[in-house]
XYZ file of N, CA, C and O in Angstrom:
492
model
N -10.337 -3.853 -3.010
C -9.224 -3.757 -2.753
C -8.265 -3.666 -3.786
O -8.661 -3.889 -5.148
N -6.994 -2.923 -3.333
C -6.505 -2.593 -4.379
C -5.119 -2.821 -4.377
O -4.383 -3.458 -2.979
N -4.166 -3.398 -5.291
C -2.618 -3.977 -5.618
C -1.747 -2.678 -5.034
O -2.128 -1.520 -4.930
N -0.761 -3.160 -4.972
C 0.164 -2.305 -4.471
C 0.479 -1.024 -5.682
O 0.760 0.387 -5.466
N 0.650 -1.314 -6.826
C 0.785 -0.598 -8.101
C -0.187 0.340 -8.151
O -0.292 1.841 -8.185
N -1.308 -0.180 -8.184
C -2.847 0.986 -8.194
C -2.619 1.855 -6.916
O -2.983 3.205 -7.275
N -2.380 1.189 -5.827
C -2.352 2.118 -4.721
C -1.346 3.134 -4.704
O -1.575 4.346 -4.381
N -0.054 2.975 -5.028
C 0.879 3.979 -5.423
C 0.591 5.039 -6.455
O 0.784 5.986 -6.198
N -0.264 4.441 -7.692
C -0.480 5.433 -8.410
C -1.669 6.376 -7.876
O -1.311 7.775 -8.409
N -2.314 5.746 -7.193
C -3.457 6.928 -6.205
C -2.625 7.890 -5.486
O -2.919 9.060 -5.404
N -1.712 7.450 -4.818
C -1.008 7.782 -3.751
C -0.288 9.382 -4.649
O -0.205 10.405 -4.374
N 0.449 8.814 -5.824
C 0.703 9.869 -6.401
C 0.109 11.114 -7.167
O 0.485 12.012 -7.607
N -1.362 10.994 -7.113
C -2.389 11.677 -7.840
C -2.742 12.840 -6.636
O -3.508 13.786 -6.899
N -2.171 12.426 -5.477
C -2.560 13.615 -4.094
C -1.906 14.800 -4.794
O -0.800 14.648 -4.741
N -2.613 15.788 -4.479
C -2.333 17.428 -4.817
C -0.793 17.386 -4.032
O -1.009 17.330 -2.798
N 0.328 17.981 -4.734
C 1.649 18.063 -4.104
C 2.584 17.073 -4.051
O 3.650 17.114 -3.578
N 2.310 15.557 -4.787
C 2.787 14.727 -4.286
C 4.043 14.760 -4.934
O 4.071 15.008 -6.021
N 5.162 14.448 -4.299
C 6.526 14.228 -4.666
C 6.734 12.691 -5.182
O 7.644 12.658 -6.099
N 6.467 12.017 -4.314
C 6.606 10.414 -4.321
C 6.188 9.781 -3.445
O 5.692 10.357 -2.174
N 5.937 8.506 -3.660
C 5.224 7.349 -2.557
C 6.160 6.165 -2.763
O 6.527 5.836 -3.660
N 5.822 5.549 -1.228
C 6.381 4.135 -1.265
C 5.850 3.283 -0.322
O 5.175 4.029 0.246
N 5.354 2.026 -0.678
C 5.012 0.970 0.210
C 6.149 0.314 0.847
O 7.062 -0.265 0.158
N 6.137 0.165 1.942
C 7.489 -0.002 2.990
C 7.267 -0.907 3.666
O 6.229 -0.918 4.582
N 7.985 -2.154 3.841
C 7.887 -3.231 4.982
C 8.697 -2.765 5.877
O 9.898 -2.782 6.044
N 8.373 -2.592 7.260
C 9.218 -1.990 8.007
C 9.626 -2.897 9.003
O 10.650 -2.836 10.136
N 9.760 -4.451 9.076
C 10.598 -5.277 9.342
C 11.813 -5.391 8.563
O 12.706 -5.524 9.531
N 11.977 -5.232 7.297
C 13.066 -5.185 6.633
C 13.367 -3.723 6.320
O 14.786 -3.683 6.040
N 12.629 -2.770 6.074
C 13.082 -1.642 5.729
C 13.158 -1.247 3.936
O 13.377 -0.328 3.606
N 12.825 -2.470 3.475
C 12.577 -2.539 1.893
C 11.373 -1.964 1.468
O 10.198 -2.154 2.070
N 11.663 -1.320 0.312
C 10.411 -0.585 -0.239
C 9.992 -1.781 -1.102
O 10.552 -2.341 -1.792
N 8.588 -1.929 -1.143
C 8.042 -3.182 -1.872
C 7.523 -2.531 -3.458
O 7.355 -3.149 -4.070
N 7.451 -1.066 -3.356
C 7.120 -0.464 -4.387
C 7.310 0.979 -4.315
O 7.097 1.464 -2.988
N 7.821 1.683 -5.221
C 7.474 3.182 -5.405
C 7.181 3.770 -6.475
O 7.039 3.262 -7.485
N 7.033 5.115 -6.521
C 6.699 5.975 -7.688
C 6.991 7.185 -7.339
O 6.830 7.871 -6.193
N 7.589 7.982 -8.497
C 7.961 9.328 -8.366
C 9.184 9.515 -7.647
O 10.073 8.306 -7.649
N 9.654 10.666 -6.921
C 10.904 10.797 -6.471
C 11.976 11.446 -7.535
O 12.035 12.531 -7.326
N 12.608 10.354 -7.994
C 13.869 11.142 -8.834
C 14.878 11.863 -8.283
O 15.274 11.267 -7.069
N 15.409 12.500 -8.846
C 16.528 13.574 -8.458
C 16.195 14.133 -7.020
O 17.217 14.112 -6.095
N 14.861 14.604 -6.994
C 14.535 15.262 -5.757
C 14.635 14.332 -4.525
O 14.433 14.949 -3.431
N 14.021 13.309 -4.697
C 13.933 12.223 -3.464
C 14.223 10.683 -3.881
O 13.602 10.343 -4.936
N 15.411 10.377 -3.324
C 15.767 8.960 -3.618
C 14.756 8.106 -2.418
O 14.943 8.140 -1.183
N 13.448 7.268 -3.156
C 12.567 6.710 -1.925
C 13.132 5.554 -1.730
O 12.464 5.200 -0.217
N 13.998 4.868 -1.997
C 14.683 3.675 -1.393
C 15.468 4.082 -0.050
O 15.256 3.204 0.963
N 16.073 5.367 -0.116
C 16.579 5.902 1.252
C 15.652 6.087 1.766
O 15.936 6.140 3.397
N 14.599 6.828 1.384
C 13.436 7.367 2.379
C 13.110 6.249 3.064
O 12.475 6.265 4.231
N 12.653 5.326 2.315
C 12.085 4.032 2.863
C 12.805 3.210 4.210
O 12.189 3.032 5.110
N 13.960 3.257 3.839
C 14.926 2.552 4.895
C 15.091 3.597 6.229
O 14.835 3.239 7.584
N 14.955 4.602 5.963
C 15.382 5.820 6.887
C 13.964 6.047 8.115
O 13.941 6.048 9.081
N 12.978 5.860 6.893
C 11.843 5.936 7.670
C 11.204 4.743 8.374
O 10.495 5.062 9.582
N 11.711 3.787 8.037
C 11.763 2.728 8.917
C 12.141 2.439 10.354
O 11.574 2.298 11.244
N 13.457 3.418 10.530
C 13.924 3.484 11.857
C 12.990 4.531 12.464
O 12.670 4.317 13.799
N 12.181 5.408 12.039
C 11.276 6.106 12.360
C 10.129 5.444 13.121
O 9.901 5.578 14.537
N 9.486 4.824 12.291
C 8.297 3.830 12.684
C 8.927 2.867 14.076
O 8.121 2.785 14.759
N 9.971 2.157 13.720
C 10.195 1.482 14.783
C 10.892 2.171 16.154
O 10.370 1.702 17.140
N 11.280 3.307 16.127
C 11.446 4.237 17.282
C 10.076 4.079 18.070
O 9.859 4.422 19.022
N 9.125 4.750 17.222
C 7.882 5.221 17.931
C 7.100 4.058 18.250
O 6.672 4.131 19.527
N 7.033 2.705 17.862
C 6.493 1.605 18.015
C 6.951 1.325 19.348
O 6.582 1.088 20.362
N 8.620 1.386 19.299
C 9.359 1.020 20.782
C 8.846 1.635 22.050
O 8.899 1.536 22.957
N 8.862 3.361 21.683
C 8.538 4.287 22.850
C 7.188 3.905 23.162
O 7.005 4.134 24.274
N 6.334 3.727 22.230
C 4.886 3.278 22.695
C 4.726 2.187 23.678
O 4.101 1.886 24.771
N 5.841 1.263 23.088
C 5.635 0.079 24.458
C 6.414 0.426 25.456
O 5.850 -0.148 26.747
N 7.299 0.869 25.462
C 8.065 1.364 27.053
C 7.075 2.453 27.660
O 7.229 2.097 28.916
N 6.240 3.151 27.001
C 4.931 3.949 28.077
C 4.098 3.004 28.182
O 2.995 3.670 29.029
N 3.798 2.021 27.755
C 2.707 1.149 28.080
C 1.492 1.280 27.260
O 0.336 1.146 27.670
N 1.581 2.255 26.172
C 0.420 2.755 25.358
C -0.197 1.512 24.709
O 0.561 0.891 23.938
N -1.141 1.246 24.847
C -1.637 0.300 24.037
C -2.666 0.665 23.008
O -3.530 -0.080 22.269
N -2.543 1.636 22.204
C -2.985 2.417 21.351
C -2.310 2.152 19.864
O -1.258 1.668 20.137
N -2.872 2.239 18.692
C -2.157 2.036 17.297
C -1.710 3.202 16.916
O -2.133 4.344 17.009
N -0.461 3.353 16.106
C -0.004 4.679 15.450
C -1.194 4.575 14.089
O -0.879 3.802 13.455
N -1.583 5.722 13.756
C -2.291 5.797 12.352
C -1.374 6.515 11.606
O -1.281 5.908 10.656
N -0.859 7.779 11.894
C 0.309 8.185 10.839
C 0.974 9.092 11.691
O 1.162 9.553 12.751
N 2.223 9.140 11.016
C 3.682 10.236 11.404
C 3.757 11.297 10.587
O 3.754 11.278 9.437
N 3.881 12.636 11.001
C 3.941 13.470 10.166
C 5.384 14.199 10.485
O 5.724 14.401 11.683
N 6.301 14.320 9.404
C 7.187 15.061 9.584
C 7.349 16.375 8.636
O 7.111 16.077 7.241
N 7.541 17.385 9.268
C 7.209 18.784 8.767
C 8.613 19.372 8.467
O 9.718 19.595 9.028
N 9.011 19.653 6.913
C 10.526 20.163 6.597
C 10.216 21.657 6.348
O 9.176 22.020 6.048
N 10.910 22.077 5.848
C 10.771 23.589 5.315
C 10.080 23.663 4.097
O 8.798 24.629 4.067
N 10.211 22.820 3.430
C 9.531 23.069 1.844
C 8.769 21.601 1.635
O 8.005 21.336 0.668
N 8.707 20.881 2.659
C 7.998 19.457 2.206
C 7.130 18.891 3.726
O 7.648 19.283 4.505
N 6.167 17.993 3.543
C 5.423 17.485 4.092
C 6.184 15.965 4.056
O 5.838 15.329 2.722
N 6.064 15.025 4.979
C 6.687 13.362 4.602
C 5.708 12.839 5.643
O 5.439 12.939 7.022
N 4.595 12.025 5.125
C 3.655 11.312 6.126
C 3.683 9.884 6.026
O 4.352 9.147 4.857
N 3.927 9.256 6.825
C 3.836 7.731 7.282
C 2.946 7.120 7.709
O 1.920 7.620 8.912
N 1.912 6.511 6.749
C 0.763 5.725 7.258
C 0.795 4.206 7.651
O 1.179 3.886 6.478
N 0.696 4.010 8.744
C 0.845 2.655 9.027
C -0.439 1.870 8.581
O -1.169 2.411 8.865
N -0.053 0.677 8.172
C -1.396 -0.081 7.559
C -1.406 -1.247 8.822
O -0.544 -1.959 9.109
N -2.716 -1.342 8.962
C -3.054 -2.115 10.192
C -4.047 -3.780 9.933
O -4.225 -4.252 10.559
N -4.276 -3.522 8.483
C -5.102 -4.643 7.877
C -4.244 -5.860 8.138
O -3.065 -5.885 8.398
N -4.923 -7.030 8.082
C -4.396 -8.417 8.303
C -3.392 -8.796 7.229
O -2.196 -9.065 7.387
N -3.737 -8.219 6.012
C -3.077 -8.613 4.629
C -1.634 -7.556 4.894
O -0.775 -7.833 4.395
N -1.440 -6.467 5.713
C -0.710 -5.529 5.333
C -0.063 -5.181 6.904
O 0.619 -4.122 6.348
N -0.139 -5.943 7.691
C 0.698 -5.547 8.921
C 1.971 -5.507 8.828
O 2.359 -6.329 8.163
N 2.657 -4.859 9.264
C 4.101 -4.625 9.020
C 4.527 -3.601 7.942
O 5.723 -3.578 7.864
N 3.938 -3.190 7.641
C 3.935 -2.391 6.316
C 3.439 -0.729 6.421
O 2.456 -0.531 7.648
N 3.823 0.207 5.742
C 3.479 1.602 5.907
C 3.443 2.352 4.426
O 4.180 1.852 3.648
N 2.605 3.016 4.315
C 2.628 3.932 2.898
C 3.264 5.111 3.461
O 3.444 5.665 4.656
N 4.501 5.755 2.721
C 5.136 6.727 2.884
C 4.775 7.663 1.836
O 4.672 7.224 0.305
N 4.623 9.123 2.117
C 4.171 10.033 1.149
C 4.875 11.186 1.275
O 4.891 11.771 2.166
N 5.380 11.593 0.412
C 6.735 13.154 0.285
C 5.719 14.231 -0.449
O 5.001 13.688 -1.642
N 5.355 15.293 0.016
C 4.343 16.537 -0.382
C 5.264 17.767 -0.559
O 5.888 17.907 0.337
N 4.916 18.637 -1.569
C 5.461 19.502 -1.730
C 4.749 20.576 -0.730
O 3.174 20.721 -1.071
N 5.163 21.447 0.114
C 4.201 22.202 1.021
C 3.696 23.211 0.312
O 2.537 23.607 0.880
N 4.028 23.806 -0.807
C 3.600 24.821 -1.380
C 2.094 24.416 -2.280
O 1.412 25.242 -2.406
N 2.085 22.969 -2.473
C 0.779 22.560 -3.260
C 0.201 21.664 -2.696
O -1.055 21.313 -3.285
N 0.496 20.945 -1.557
C -0.535 20.542 -0.866
C -1.242 20.763 0.429
O -1.047 21.855 0.698
N -2.145 20.243 0.391
C -3.650 20.210 1.498
C -3.300 19.206 2.324
O -3.723 17.869 1.883
N -2.442 19.345 3.326
C -2.003 18.425 4.474
C -3.350 17.483 5.160
O -3.381 16.351 5.036
N -4.359 18.311 5.346
C -5.517 17.599 5.646
C -6.262 16.718 4.748
O -6.343 15.238 4.925
N -6.194 17.113 3.616
C -6.687 16.193 2.453
C -5.723 15.029 2.288
O -6.171 13.914 1.912
N -4.582 15.394 1.865
C -3.604 14.428 1.924
C -3.690 13.098 2.744
O -3.362 12.215 2.486
N -3.722 13.803 4.136
C -3.965 12.592 5.252
C -4.907 11.701 4.907
O -5.024 10.648 4.905
N -6.080 12.531 4.612
C -7.513 11.682 4.368
C -7.641 10.627 3.191
O -7.679 9.262 3.248
N -6.407 11.069 2.011
C -6.399 10.412 0.815
C -5.755 9.147 1.336
O -6.081 8.088 0.612
N -4.519 9.426 2.058
C -3.734 8.588 2.239
C -4.053 7.258 3.085
O -3.991 5.891 2.876
N -5.152 7.581 3.933
C -5.761 6.952 4.728
C -6.742 5.952 3.889
O -6.855 4.671 4.185
N -7.681 6.566 3.085
C -8.431 5.710 2.168
C -7.689 4.814 1.345
O -8.127 3.655 1.122
N -6.684 5.197 0.890
C -5.556 4.408 0.094
C -5.188 3.316 0.743
O -5.231 1.914 0.296
N -4.749 3.521 1.928
C -4.083 2.231 2.991
C -5.218 1.388 3.373
O -5.131 0.244 3.441
N -6.555 1.919 3.394
C -7.727 1.129 3.634
C -8.024 0.069 3.000
O -8.314 -0.707 3.269
N -7.909 0.289 1.890
C -8.168 -0.667 0.628
C -7.126 -1.404 -0.215
O -7.303 -2.155 -0.867
N -5.807 -1.182 0.358
C -4.475 -1.852 -0.162
C -4.678 -3.464 0.388
O -5.129 -3.747 1.407
N -4.092 -4.175 -0.791
C -4.108 -5.460 -0.495
C -2.764 -6.148 -1.173
O -2.251 -5.815 -2.175
N -1.952 -6.907 -0.344
C -0.446 -6.953 -0.712
C -0.625 -8.673 -1.059
O -1.141 -9.304 -0.092
């Protein structure tokens, strides 16, 4: 099991990473961030992506879908934004957010690595 700081450091090592955050989507608050800077305000991104997660959860409920969300991908012109919901007992209501530079990232590998980080995080 890994703590928040260790998990975010691992996420920052993913090829093409711009920044990462662990976010509580019940409050919209980032529990921890790494990277970002002038290029990306991770606290703002945490709050905004909370709305994305809540909207998708509501939509699934309205559709009667009984499946769980693994991840959400937002593709921009120069970036990928990955949202990985955490479903362990310790991390329910949390998601990992990762922003990637499209020119340097391997999306499939990043998704896999973020899944592995999420699977071992302990809050």
